[in-house]
């Protein structure tokens, strides 16, 4: 039964070719934008979010994550873990601007873009192979353009379906490109801890 489901979601019914789904996720997006716009923050632990008794971390830079800080954590807890972190209030307009430009890059790879949030989206590039190359080639170009045009790093996971593509993008973060093909897909997933299964 499971094998049948995997077969259904991994193949394009029109072409009978394996589907190629990319999950593109900007690394530590809010914090990375702050480090991009303020060079004094680069290489330092940065927390984006609210302050005060009820403040919550919206994003933590990878430097802050080394101390255990993460998004959705109370700000007070994050600052106890990393007292020298720089606390920055969010700038929604700036994040939205860069998100729009990021999505525009994705839409040049395929019209089949499904945003999940400001900083991540699924892109079905199955129909783009003839024009743009295979999934790795397309993902590499997305990563290059995102860095050159926006100054941001995007991790990309490629797989025959969305579920596995999202897992793949997170496996080697930050600055990752991971592809999991239909061949041996179940065996590859079997080696992962259950915590890797999103949702």
Coordinates of C-alpha atoms in Angstrom, one line a residue, residues 51-187:
X51 CA 11.3 42.1 23.7
X52 CA 9.6 42.2 27.1
X53 CA 7.9 39.6 29.2
X54 CA 5.9 38.2 26.4
X55 CA 8.4 38.7 23.6
X56 CA 9.0 35.8 21.2
X57 CA 11.9 35.1 18.8
X58 CA 10.8 35.2 15.2
X59 CA 14.2 34.1 13.9
X60 CA 17.6 33.3 15.1
X61 CA 20.8 33.5 13.1
X62 CA 22.9 30.4 12.9
X63 CA 25.4 32.0 15.3
X64 CA 22.6 32.2 17.9
X65 CA 21.4 28.7 17.1
X66 CA 24.7 27.4 18.3
X67 CA 23.7 28.4 21.8
X68 CA 20.3 26.7 21.5
X69 CA 18.2 29.7 20.4
X70 CA 15.4 29.1 17.9
X71 CA 12.3 30.6 16.5
X72 CA 9.1 30.5 18.6
X73 CA 11.2 30.6 21.8
X74 CA 10.4 33.2 24.4
X75 CA 12.9 36.0 24.0
X76 CA 13.8 35.9 27.7
X77 CA 14.8 32.2 27.3
X78 CA 16.9 33.0 24.2
X79 CA 18.7 35.8 26.0
X80 CA 19.5 33.6 28.9
X81 CA 21.0 31.0 26.6
X82 CA 22.9 33.7 24.6
X83 CA 23.2 36.9 26.7
X84 CA 25.5 38.5 24.1
X85 CA 23.0 38.1 21.3
X86 CA 21.9 41.3 19.4
X87 CA 18.1 41.7 19.6
X88 CA 16.5 43.3 16.5
X89 CA 12.9 44.2 15.9
X90 CA 11.3 42.8 12.8
X91 CA 10.9 44.8 9.6
X92 CA 7.9 43.3 7.8
X93 CA 8.1 45.6 4.7
X94 CA 11.7 44.7 4.0
X95 CA 11.1 41.0 4.4
X96 CA 8.1 41.2 2.1
X97 CA 10.1 43.0 -0.5
X98 CA 12.9 40.4 -0.6
X99 CA 10.3 37.6 -0.5
X100 CA 8.6 39.0 -3.6
X101 CA 12.0 39.1 -5.4
X102 CA 12.8 35.6 -4.3
X103 CA 9.5 34.2 -5.5
X104 CA 10.1 36.0 -8.9
X105 CA 13.3 34.0 -9.2
X106 CA 11.5 30.8 -8.5
X107 CA 8.8 31.6 -11.1
X108 CA 11.4 31.9 -13.8
X109 CA 12.3 28.3 -13.1
X110 CA 8.6 27.1 -13.3
X111 CA 5.1 28.6 -13.2
X112 CA 4.3 25.9 -10.6
X113 CA 5.4 27.7 -7.4
X114 CA 3.6 27.0 -4.1
X115 CA 4.7 29.5 -1.4
X116 CA 4.5 28.1 2.1
X117 CA 5.6 31.3 3.8
X118 CA 7.7 34.4 3.0
X119 CA 10.9 32.4 2.9
X120 CA 10.0 29.0 1.4
X121 CA 8.2 27.5 -1.4
X122 CA 7.8 24.3 -3.4
X123 CA 8.6 24.5 -7.1
X124 CA 7.6 21.7 -9.5
X125 CA 10.3 21.8 -12.2
X126 CA 9.3 18.6 -14.0
X127 CA 8.2 20.5 -17.1
X128 CA 11.3 22.7 -17.1
X129 CA 13.9 20.0 -17.8
X130 CA 14.0 20.4 -21.5
X131 CA 14.6 24.1 -21.3
X132 CA 16.6 24.5 -18.1
X133 CA 18.2 21.1 -17.4
X134 CA 17.7 18.6 -14.6
X135 CA 16.7 19.3 -11.1
X136 CA 20.2 19.8 -9.7
X137 CA 21.0 22.2 -12.5
X138 CA 17.9 24.2 -11.9
X139 CA 18.4 24.3 -8.1
X140 CA 22.0 25.4 -8.6
X141 CA 20.9 28.3 -10.7
X142 CA 18.2 29.3 -8.2
X143 CA 20.9 29.3 -5.5
X144 CA 23.3 31.3 -7.6
X145 CA 20.7 34.0 -8.5
X146 CA 19.4 34.3 -5.0
X147 CA 22.9 34.9 -3.6
X148 CA 23.9 37.3 -6.4
X149 CA 20.7 39.3 -6.7
X150 CA 19.4 39.3 -3.1
X151 CA 22.5 38.6 -1.1
X152 CA 20.8 35.7 0.6
X153 CA 21.5 31.9 0.9
X154 CA 18.8 29.4 0.0
X155 CA 18.9 25.7 0.9
X156 CA 17.2 23.5 -1.7
X157 CA 15.9 19.9 -1.5
X158 CA 15.0 18.0 -4.6
X159 CA 12.8 14.9 -4.6
X160 CA 9.9 13.2 -6.5
X161 CA 7.4 14.7 -4.1
X162 CA 6.8 17.6 -1.7
X163 CA 7.1 15.7 1.5
X164 CA 10.6 14.3 0.7
X165 CA 11.8 17.6 -0.9
X166 CA 11.1 19.5 2.3
X167 CA 12.9 16.9 4.4
X168 CA 15.9 17.0 1.9
X169 CA 16.2 20.8 2.1
X170 CA 16.7 20.6 5.9
X171 CA 19.2 17.7 6.0
X172 CA 22.4 19.6 5.5
X173 CA 21.5 23.2 6.4
X174 CA 22.7 25.9 6.1
X175 CA 23.7 26.5 2.4
X176 CA 22.6 23.1 1.3
X177 CA 21.6 21.3 -1.9
X178 CA 20.4 17.8 -1.3
X179 CA 18.7 15.6 -3.9
X180 CA 16.8 12.4 -3.1
X181 CA 15.8 10.4 -6.2
X182 CA 12.9 7.9 -6.6
X183 CA 15.4 5.1 -6.7
X184 CA 16.1 4.0 -3.1
X185 CA 13.8 6.7 -1.7
X186 CA 12.3 4.5 1.0
X187 CA 15.7 3.2 2.1

